Amino acid sequence: MHHSVSIFGISFLVAYLGCGEAHFLKMTNAVCKSYNQSWVVVHYCRLKAYSRTKTSLNINITLSEPANNILVHAKTMKRANGYKPFLFDFTIDACEFMRRRNHPVAKIIWNMIKNVSTINHTCPYEGVQMLSDFHHVEVPIPLPSGDYLLLIDWLFDGKPQFATNVYFTFVEDLLPTSSKHRRSSLSFRIDV
Ligand SMILES: *[C@@H]1O[C@H](CO)[C@@H](O)[C@H](O)[C@H]1NC(C)=O
Ligand SMILES: *[C@@H]1O[C@H](CO)[C@@H](O)[C@H](O)[C@H]1NC(C)=O
Ligand SMILES: *[C@@H]1O[C@H](CO)[C@@H](O)[C@H](O)[C@H]1NC(C)=O
Ligand SMILES: *[C@@H]1O[C@H](CO)[C@@H](O)[C@H](O)[C@H]1NC(C)=O
């Protein structure tokens, strides 16, 4: 039992490492909404298509007053008869995060967006906030293929002000010839 589980685990890991460009994550929809027009105005929040497997995310919003006290509530969902909570659900203090980079999952997201956003500074945030042509997505953990949703609610002074929700599809492994070979040869060696 233990033996077969570890073989499965190892071949899964190799499939993941070996698949290279065979897996992809494609953002399929972006929905941003303001809960309080007098603080947050969403100018646009949209995807641009690059190819069959790639889109980029573009967001432009204005904060009409400074935000000094920001909580970010992030939650990932996976589709299975509707979207169900999956893997992550956490709330962080964004102002503290920008000072200390103290949350591992937020740090993964931060590393992906830091070059293409206007948010690389500490609180307060005011005026136009942008995410421009964000498409460099990396998934640092193995995910099963499927449809996902990343829900982010932004709270100022403890109250929800706006949401940025991104739908994406993850395809784990298209099994091109090279990765199929790599995976079966390793499993074979372990079985012997
Ligand atoms: C909406 O935004 C205004 C600032 O423009 C703020 O004074 C008010 O408290 C906010 N309302 C809520 C419910 O957060
Ligand atoms: C973002 O929206 C603001 C307000 O509509 C506009 O002035 C600004 O030019 C926009 N920036 C970009 C890069 O689209
Ligand atoms: C961000 O920019 C730096 C320096 O230009 C570069 O080394 C890094 O790979 C970029 N990161 C991403 C996620 O694009
Ligand atoms: C973010 O800002 C810091 C401090 O101004 C700077 O050292 C760093 O290079 C910036 N990072 C990016 C990705 O722009």
PDB file of C-alpha atoms and ligand atoms in Angstrom:
ATOM      1  CA  MET A   1       0.000   0.000   0.000  1.00  0.00           C
ATOM      2  CA  HIS A   2       2.617   2.449   1.125  1.00  0.00           C
ATOM      3  CA  HIS A   3       4.791   1.317  -1.772  1.00  0.00           C
ATOM      4  CA  SER A   4       2.145   1.959  -4.439  1.00  0.00           C
ATOM      5  CA  VAL A   5       1.232   5.306  -2.910  1.00  0.00           C
ATOM      6  CA  SER A   6       4.816   6.482  -3.101  1.00  0.00           C
ATOM      7  CA  ILE A   7       5.177   5.319  -6.706  1.00  0.00           C
ATOM      8  CA  PHE A   8       2.052   7.227  -7.565  1.00  0.00           C
ATOM      9  CA  GLY A   9       3.429  10.242  -5.677  1.00  0.00           C
ATOM     10  CA  ILE A  10       6.737  10.103  -7.496  1.00  0.00           C
ATOM     11  CA  SER A  11       5.238   9.683 -10.944  1.00  0.00           C
ATOM     12  CA  PHE A  12       2.879  12.556 -10.243  1.00  0.00           C
ATOM     13  CA  LEU A  13       5.804  14.732  -9.201  1.00  0.00           C
ATOM     14  CA  VAL A  14       7.790  13.796 -12.280  1.00  0.00           C
ATOM     15  CA  ALA A  15       4.800  14.406 -14.509  1.00  0.00           C
ATOM     16  CA  TYR A  16       4.534  17.829 -12.939  1.00  0.00           C
ATOM     17  CA  LEU A  17       8.221  18.680 -13.219  1.00  0.00           C
ATOM     18  CA  GLY A  18       8.557  17.077 -16.612  1.00  0.00           C
ATOM     19  CA  CYS A  19       5.563  18.590 -18.281  1.00  0.00           C
ATOM     20  CA  GLY A  20       7.247  21.965 -18.771  1.00  0.00           C
ATOM     21  CA  GLU A  21       5.107  23.947 -21.128  1.00  0.00           C
ATOM     22  CA  ALA A  22       2.570  21.159 -21.382  1.00  0.00           C
ATOM     23  CA  HIS A  23       0.547  22.587 -18.494  1.00  0.00           C
ATOM     24  CA  PHE A  24      -1.025  25.975 -18.641  1.00  0.00           C
ATOM     25  CA  LEU A  25      -3.159  28.366 -16.696  1.00  0.00           C
ATOM     26  CA  LYS A  26      -5.530  30.552 -18.645  1.00  0.00           C
ATOM     27  CA  MET A  27      -7.537  33.356 -17.096  1.00  0.00           C
ATOM     28  CA  THR A  28     -11.038  33.073 -18.553  1.00  0.00           C
ATOM     29  CA  ASN A  29     -12.975  35.926 -16.931  1.00  0.00           C
ATOM     30  CA  ALA A  30     -12.372  38.912 -14.657  1.00  0.00           C
ATOM     31  CA  VAL A  31     -15.068  40.637 -12.658  1.00  0.00           C
ATOM     32  CA  CYS A  32     -14.340  43.669 -10.506  1.00  0.00           C
ATOM     33  CA  LYS A  33     -17.006  45.522  -8.586  1.00  0.00           C
ATOM     34  CA  SER A  34     -17.103  48.475  -6.279  1.00  0.00           C
ATOM     35  CA  TYR A  35     -19.261  48.243  -3.173  1.00  0.00           C
ATOM     36  CA  ASN A  36     -18.774  51.941  -2.473  1.00  0.00           C
ATOM     37  CA  GLN A  37     -18.646  54.263  -5.475  1.00  0.00           C
ATOM     38  CA  SER A  38     -17.667  57.225  -3.339  1.00  0.00           C
ATOM     39  CA  TRP A  39     -14.353  55.544  -2.495  1.00  0.00           C
ATOM     40  CA  VAL A  40     -13.645  53.113  -5.338  1.00  0.00           C
ATOM     41  CA  VAL A  41     -14.398  53.563  -9.037  1.00  0.00           C
ATOM     42  CA  VAL A  42     -13.596  50.717 -11.420  1.00  0.00           C
ATOM     43  CA  HIS A  43     -12.639  52.102 -14.851  1.00  0.00           C
ATOM     44  CA  TYR A  44     -11.923  48.735 -16.377  1.00  0.00           C
ATOM     45  CA  CYS A  45     -11.215  45.173 -15.434  1.00  0.00           C
ATOM     46  CA  ARG A  46     -10.734  42.994 -18.465  1.00  0.00           C
ATOM     47  CA  LEU A  47      -8.835  40.238 -20.154  1.00  0.00           C
ATOM     48  CA  LYS A  48      -6.962  40.548 -23.411  1.00  0.00           C
ATOM     49  CA  ALA A  49      -6.556  37.416 -25.502  1.00  0.00           C
ATOM     50  CA  TYR A  50      -3.054  36.409 -26.558  1.00  0.00           C
ATOM     51  CA  SER A  51      -3.561  32.899 -27.810  1.00  0.00           C
ATOM     52  CA  ARG A  52      -5.715  29.846 -27.263  1.00  0.00           C
ATOM     53  CA  THR A  53      -3.985  29.250 -23.922  1.00  0.00           C
ATOM     54  CA  LYS A  54      -3.061  32.759 -22.793  1.00  0.00           C
ATOM     55  CA  THR A  55      -4.794  35.963 -21.750  1.00  0.00           C
ATOM     56  CA  SER A  56      -3.633  39.017 -19.830  1.00  0.00           C
ATOM     57  CA  LEU A  57      -5.422  40.843 -17.051  1.00  0.00           C
ATOM     58  CA  ASN A  58      -5.796  44.637 -17.050  1.00  0.00           C
ATOM     59  CA  ILE A  59      -7.313  46.571 -14.175  1.00  0.00           C
ATOM     60  CA  ASN A  60      -7.649  50.327 -13.677  1.00  0.00           C
ATOM     61  CA  ILE A  61      -9.416  51.674 -10.597  1.00  0.00           C
ATOM     62  CA  THR A  62      -9.387  54.976  -8.732  1.00  0.00           C
ATOM     63  CA  LEU A  63      -9.442  55.365  -4.971  1.00  0.00           C
ATOM     64  CA  SER A  64     -10.877  58.814  -4.424  1.00  0.00           C
ATOM     65  CA  GLU A  65      -9.633  59.001  -0.844  1.00  0.00           C
ATOM     66  CA  PRO A  66      -6.493  57.596   0.783  1.00  0.00           C
ATOM     67  CA  ALA A  67      -6.769  54.049   2.130  1.00  0.00           C
ATOM     68  CA  ASN A  68      -4.657  53.539   5.244  1.00  0.00           C
ATOM     69  CA  ASN A  69      -6.181  50.463   6.699  1.00  0.00           C
ATOM     70  CA  ILE A  70      -6.547  47.673   4.138  1.00  0.00           C
ATOM     71  CA  LEU A  71      -7.494  44.051   4.619  1.00  0.00           C
ATOM     72  CA  VAL A  72      -7.376  41.591   1.751  1.00  0.00           C
ATOM     73  CA  HIS A  73      -9.605  38.551   1.949  1.00  0.00           C
ATOM     74  CA  ALA A  74      -8.524  35.966  -0.634  1.00  0.00           C
ATOM     75  CA  LYS A  75     -10.258  32.708  -1.294  1.00  0.00           C
ATOM     76  CA  THR A  76      -9.769  30.076  -4.001  1.00  0.00           C
ATOM     77  CA  MET A  77     -12.661  28.007  -5.297  1.00  0.00           C
ATOM     78  CA  LYS A  78     -12.775  25.031  -7.647  1.00  0.00           C
ATOM     79  CA  ARG A  79     -15.690  24.183  -9.890  1.00  0.00           C
ATOM     80  CA  ALA A  80     -17.558  20.971  -9.146  1.00  0.00           C
ATOM     81  CA  ASN A  81     -21.349  21.448  -9.360  1.00  0.00           C
ATOM     82  CA  GLY A  82     -20.878  25.152  -8.746  1.00  0.00           C
ATOM     83  CA  TYR A  83     -17.767  26.686  -7.198  1.00  0.00           C
ATOM     84  CA  LYS A  84     -16.694  25.112  -3.896  1.00  0.00           C
ATOM     85  CA  PRO A  85     -14.020  26.401  -1.488  1.00  0.00           C
ATOM     86  CA  PHE A  86     -10.666  24.877  -2.376  1.00  0.00           C
ATOM     87  CA  LEU A  87      -7.217  25.171  -0.781  1.00  0.00           C
ATOM     88  CA  PHE A  88      -6.930  28.803   0.359  1.00  0.00           C
ATOM     89  CA  ASP A  89      -9.055  31.175   2.405  1.00  0.00           C
ATOM     90  CA  PHE A  90      -7.162  33.841   4.302  1.00  0.00           C
ATOM     91  CA  THR A  91      -7.267  37.486   5.267  1.00  0.00           C
ATOM     92  CA  ILE A  92      -4.161  39.621   5.531  1.00  0.00           C
ATOM     93  CA  ASP A  93      -3.358  43.143   6.542  1.00  0.00           C
ATOM     94  CA  ALA A  94      -2.142  44.576   3.227  1.00  0.00           C
ATOM     95  CA  CYS A  95      -0.330  47.529   4.802  1.00  0.00           C
ATOM     96  CA  GLU A  96       1.627  45.201   7.064  1.00  0.00           C
ATOM     97  CA  PHE A  97       2.320  42.857   4.140  1.00  0.00           C
ATOM     98  CA  MET A  98       3.790  45.691   2.084  1.00  0.00           C
ATOM     99  CA  ARG A  99       6.129  46.476   4.984  1.00  0.00           C
ATOM    100  CA  ARG A 100       7.144  42.921   5.828  1.00  0.00           C
ATOM    101  CA  ARG A 101       6.129  40.513   3.006  1.00  0.00           C
ATOM    102  CA  ASN A 102       5.082  38.225   5.809  1.00  0.00           C
ATOM    103  CA  HIS A 103       2.551  35.853   4.239  1.00  0.00           C
ATOM    104  CA  PRO A 104       3.762  32.976   2.043  1.00  0.00           C
ATOM    105  CA  VAL A 105       0.733  32.699  -0.254  1.00  0.00           C
ATOM    106  CA  ALA A 106       0.339  36.458  -0.622  1.00  0.00           C
ATOM    107  CA  LYS A 107       4.035  36.558  -1.440  1.00  0.00           C
ATOM    108  CA  ILE A 108       3.500  34.159  -4.355  1.00  0.00           C
ATOM    109  CA  ILE A 109       0.808  36.464  -5.745  1.00  0.00           C
ATOM    110  CA  TRP A 110       2.950  39.525  -5.025  1.00  0.00           C
ATOM    111  CA  ASN A 111       5.913  38.074  -6.905  1.00  0.00           C
ATOM    112  CA  MET A 112       3.730  37.525  -9.947  1.00  0.00           C
ATOM    113  CA  ILE A 113       2.233  41.027 -10.034  1.00  0.00           C
ATOM    114  CA  LYS A 114       4.939  43.275  -8.580  1.00  0.00           C
ATOM    115  CA  ASN A 115       6.445  44.262 -11.944  1.00  0.00           C
ATOM    116  CA  VAL A 116       3.149  45.006 -13.612  1.00  0.00           C
ATOM    117  CA  SER A 117       1.214  46.834 -10.928  1.00  0.00           C
ATOM    118  CA  THR A 118       1.316  50.255  -9.309  1.00  0.00           C
ATOM    119  CA  ILE A 119       1.174  48.847  -5.789  1.00  0.00           C
ATOM    120  CA  ASN A 120       4.890  48.634  -4.961  1.00  0.00           C
ATOM    121  CA  HIS A 121       4.861  51.007  -2.030  1.00  0.00           C
ATOM    122  CA  THR A 122       3.574  51.118   1.517  1.00  0.00           C
ATOM    123  CA  CYS A 123       0.212  52.513   2.654  1.00  0.00           C
ATOM    124  CA  PRO A 124      -1.615  54.798   2.041  1.00  0.00           C
ATOM    125  CA  TYR A 125      -2.993  54.067  -1.444  1.00  0.00           C
ATOM    126  CA  GLU A 126      -4.832  56.802  -3.305  1.00  0.00           C
ATOM    127  CA  GLY A 127      -5.687  57.687  -6.889  1.00  0.00           C
ATOM    128  CA  VAL A 128      -5.308  55.425  -9.911  1.00  0.00           C
ATOM    129  CA  GLN A 129      -4.270  51.819  -9.170  1.00  0.00           C
ATOM    130  CA  MET A 130      -3.401  49.596 -12.096  1.00  0.00           C
ATOM    131  CA  LEU A 131      -2.513  46.108 -13.108  1.00  0.00           C
ATOM    132  CA  SER A 132      -1.233  46.207 -16.709  1.00  0.00           C
ATOM    133  CA  ASP A 133      -0.950  43.284 -19.061  1.00  0.00           C
ATOM    134  CA  PHE A 134      -0.501  40.730 -16.297  1.00  0.00           C
ATOM    135  CA  HIS A 135       0.120  37.369 -17.932  1.00  0.00           C
ATOM    136  CA  HIS A 136       3.213  35.892 -16.323  1.00  0.00           C
ATOM    137  CA  VAL A 137       1.403  33.302 -14.228  1.00  0.00           C
ATOM    138  CA  GLU A 138       3.291  30.571 -12.436  1.00  0.00           C
ATOM    139  CA  VAL A 139       1.713  27.850 -10.362  1.00  0.00           C
ATOM    140  CA  PRO A 140       4.229  26.788  -7.728  1.00  0.00           C
ATOM    141  CA  ILE A 141       2.162  23.855  -6.469  1.00  0.00           C
ATOM    142  CA  PRO A 142       0.672  20.897  -8.340  1.00  0.00           C
ATOM    143  CA  LEU A 143      -2.994  21.575  -9.066  1.00  0.00           C
ATOM    144  CA  PRO A 144      -5.498  19.189 -10.587  1.00  0.00           C
ATOM    145  CA  SER A 145      -6.885  20.261 -13.966  1.00  0.00           C
ATOM    146  CA  GLY A 146     -10.096  22.199 -13.647  1.00  0.00           C
ATOM    147  CA  ASP A 147     -11.878  25.523 -13.463  1.00  0.00           C
ATOM    148  CA  TYR A 148     -10.970  27.804 -10.594  1.00  0.00           C
ATOM    149  CA  LEU A 149     -11.944  31.147  -9.169  1.00  0.00           C
ATOM    150  CA  LEU A 150      -9.779  33.504  -7.115  1.00  0.00           C
ATOM    151  CA  LEU A 151     -12.040  35.804  -5.109  1.00  0.00           C
ATOM    152  CA  ILE A 152     -10.415  38.831  -3.520  1.00  0.00           C
ATOM    153  CA  ASP A 153     -12.357  41.248  -1.362  1.00  0.00           C
ATOM    154  CA  TRP A 154     -10.674  44.503  -0.395  1.00  0.00           C
ATOM    155  CA  LEU A 155     -11.726  46.006   2.936  1.00  0.00           C
ATOM    156  CA  PHE A 156     -10.901  49.549   3.987  1.00  0.00           C
ATOM    157  CA  ASP A 157     -11.454  50.461   7.642  1.00  0.00           C
ATOM    158  CA  GLY A 158     -12.944  47.011   8.156  1.00  0.00           C
ATOM    159  CA  LYS A 159     -15.646  47.380   5.493  1.00  0.00           C
ATOM    160  CA  PRO A 160     -15.742  45.742   2.035  1.00  0.00           C
ATOM    161  CA  GLN A 161     -15.045  48.383  -0.671  1.00  0.00           C
ATOM    162  CA  PHE A 162     -14.437  46.375  -3.825  1.00  0.00           C
ATOM    163  CA  ALA A 163     -13.822  42.918  -5.222  1.00  0.00           C
ATOM    164  CA  THR A 164     -11.474  41.590  -7.895  1.00  0.00           C
ATOM    165  CA  ASN A 165     -12.536  38.116  -8.975  1.00  0.00           C
ATOM    166  CA  VAL A 166     -10.613  36.148 -11.560  1.00  0.00           C
ATOM    167  CA  TYR A 167     -11.739  32.894 -13.157  1.00  0.00           C
ATOM    168  CA  PHE A 168      -9.121  30.593 -14.594  1.00  0.00           C
ATOM    169  CA  THR A 169      -8.711  27.178 -16.120  1.00  0.00           C
ATOM    170  CA  PHE A 170      -5.748  25.039 -15.246  1.00  0.00           C
ATOM    171  CA  VAL A 171      -4.694  22.186 -17.502  1.00  0.00           C
ATOM    172  CA  GLU A 172      -2.256  19.975 -15.710  1.00  0.00           C
ATOM    173  CA  ASP A 173      -0.641  17.945 -18.436  1.00  0.00           C
ATOM    174  CA  LEU A 174      -1.325  17.654 -22.139  1.00  0.00           C
ATOM    175  CA  LEU A 175       0.899  14.564 -22.179  1.00  0.00           C
ATOM    176  CA  PRO A 176       3.112  15.389 -25.143  1.00  0.00           C
ATOM    177  CA  THR A 177       5.390  12.531 -26.185  1.00  0.00           C
ATOM    178  CA  SER A 178       8.459  13.709 -24.267  1.00  0.00           C
ATOM    179  CA  SER A 179       6.836  13.972 -20.827  1.00  0.00           C
ATOM    180  CA  LYS A 180       4.930  10.712 -21.318  1.00  0.00           C
ATOM    181  CA  HIS A 181       8.251   8.999 -21.907  1.00  0.00           C
ATOM    182  CA  ARG A 182       9.930  10.628 -18.974  1.00  0.00           C
ATOM    183  CA  ARG A 183       7.142   9.634 -16.642  1.00  0.00           C
ATOM    184  CA  SER A 184       6.847   6.023 -17.747  1.00  0.00           C
ATOM    185  CA  SER A 185      10.575   5.420 -17.697  1.00  0.00           C
ATOM    186  CA  LEU A 186      10.854   6.574 -14.088  1.00  0.00           C
ATOM    187  CA  SER A 187       7.851   4.518 -12.928  1.00  0.00           C
ATOM    188  CA  PHE A 188       9.335   1.528 -14.659  1.00  0.00           C
ATOM    189  CA  ARG A 189      12.642   1.888 -12.878  1.00  0.00           C
ATOM    190  CA  ILE A 190      10.945   2.056  -9.485  1.00  0.00           C
ATOM    191  CA  ASP A 191       8.722  -0.942 -10.201  1.00  0.00           C
ATOM    192  CA  VAL A 192      11.812  -3.033 -10.995  1.00  0.00           C
TER     193      VAL A 192
HETATM  194  C1  LIG B   1     -17.686  54.747   1.506  1.00  0.00           C
HETATM  195  O1  LIG B   1     -16.639  55.644   1.201  1.00  0.00           O
HETATM  196  C2  LIG B   1     -16.615  56.843   1.971  1.00  0.00           C
HETATM  197  C3  LIG B   1     -15.409  57.635   1.510  1.00  0.00           C
HETATM  198  O2  LIG B   1     -15.605  58.184   0.268  1.00  0.00           O
HETATM  199  C4  LIG B   1     -16.479  56.524   3.439  1.00  0.00           C
HETATM  200  O3  LIG B   1     -16.537  57.728   4.179  1.00  0.00           O
HETATM  201  C5  LIG B   1     -17.602  55.588   3.879  1.00  0.00           C
HETATM  202  O4  LIG B   1     -17.371  55.195   5.235  1.00  0.00           O
HETATM  203  C6  LIG B   1     -17.573  54.365   2.995  1.00  0.00           C
HETATM  204  N1  LIG B   1     -18.695  53.492   3.351  1.00  0.00           N
HETATM  205  C7  LIG B   1     -18.506  52.260   3.806  1.00  0.00           C
HETATM  206  C8  LIG B   1     -19.742  51.485   4.114  1.00  0.00           C
HETATM  207  O5  LIG B   1     -17.402  51.793   3.973  1.00  0.00           O
HETATM  208  C1  LIG B   2      -7.045  54.709 -15.971  1.00  0.00           C
HETATM  209  O1  LIG B   2      -8.290  55.336 -15.781  1.00  0.00           O
HETATM  210  C2  LIG B   2      -8.172  56.751 -15.580  1.00  0.00           C
HETATM  211  C3  LIG B   2      -9.555  57.291 -15.282  1.00  0.00           C
HETATM  212  O2  LIG B   2     -10.447  56.975 -16.304  1.00  0.00           O
HETATM  213  C4  LIG B   2      -7.602  57.395 -16.834  1.00  0.00           C
HETATM  214  O3  LIG B   2      -7.422  58.782 -16.611  1.00  0.00           O
HETATM  215  C5  LIG B   2      -6.259  56.757 -17.125  1.00  0.00           C
HETATM  216  O4  LIG B   2      -5.762  57.259 -18.342  1.00  0.00           O
HETATM  217  C6  LIG B   2      -6.386  55.258 -17.209  1.00  0.00           C
HETATM  218  N1  LIG B   2      -5.063  54.712 -17.426  1.00  0.00           N
HETATM  219  C7  LIG B   2      -4.821  53.815 -18.355  1.00  0.00           C
HETATM  220  C8  LIG B   2      -3.391  53.430 -18.545  1.00  0.00           C
HETATM  221  O5  LIG B   2      -5.705  53.298 -19.022  1.00  0.00           O
HETATM  222  C1  LIG B   3      10.463  41.470 -12.668  1.00  0.00           C
HETATM  223  O1  LIG B   3      11.522  42.284 -13.125  1.00  0.00           O
HETATM  224  C2  LIG B   3      12.799  41.812 -12.723  1.00  0.00           C
HETATM  225  C3  LIG B   3      13.838  42.839 -13.100  1.00  0.00           C
HETATM  226  O2  LIG B   3      13.486  43.496 -14.277  1.00  0.00           O
HETATM  227  C4  LIG B   3      13.015  40.453 -13.393  1.00  0.00           C
HETATM  228  O3  LIG B   3      14.279  39.930 -13.018  1.00  0.00           O
HETATM  229  C5  LIG B   3      11.931  39.494 -12.934  1.00  0.00           C
HETATM  230  O4  LIG B   3      12.052  38.253 -13.593  1.00  0.00           O
HETATM  231  C6  LIG B   3      10.565  40.063 -13.233  1.00  0.00           C
HETATM  232  N1  LIG B   3       9.572  39.211 -12.607  1.00  0.00           N
HETATM  233  C7  LIG B   3       8.447  38.860 -13.240  1.00  0.00           C
HETATM  234  C8  LIG B   3       7.503  38.024 -12.465  1.00  0.00           C
HETATM  235  O5  LIG B   3       8.190  39.220 -14.375  1.00  0.00           O
HETATM  236  C1  LIG B   4       9.709  48.071  -5.228  1.00  0.00           C
HETATM  237  O1  LIG B   4      10.136  49.201  -4.504  1.00  0.00           O
HETATM  238  C2  LIG B   4      11.377  49.034  -3.855  1.00  0.00           C
HETATM  239  C3  LIG B   4      11.628  50.251  -2.993  1.00  0.00           C
HETATM  240  O2  LIG B   4      11.310  51.429  -3.694  1.00  0.00           O
HETATM  241  C4  LIG B   4      12.461  48.805  -4.917  1.00  0.00           C
HETATM  242  O3  LIG B   4      13.706  48.608  -4.292  1.00  0.00           O
HETATM  243  C5  LIG B   4      12.094  47.575  -5.720  1.00  0.00           C
HETATM  244  O4  LIG B   4      13.027  47.384  -6.765  1.00  0.00           O
HETATM  245  C6  LIG B   4      10.711  47.713  -6.316  1.00  0.00           C
HETATM  246  N1  LIG B   4      10.329  46.449  -6.944  1.00  0.00           N
HETATM  247  C7  LIG B   4       9.724  46.395  -8.114  1.00  0.00           C
HETATM  248  C8  LIG B   4       9.382  45.040  -8.601  1.00  0.00           C
HETATM  249  O5  LIG B   4       9.427  47.391  -8.756  1.00  0.00           O
END
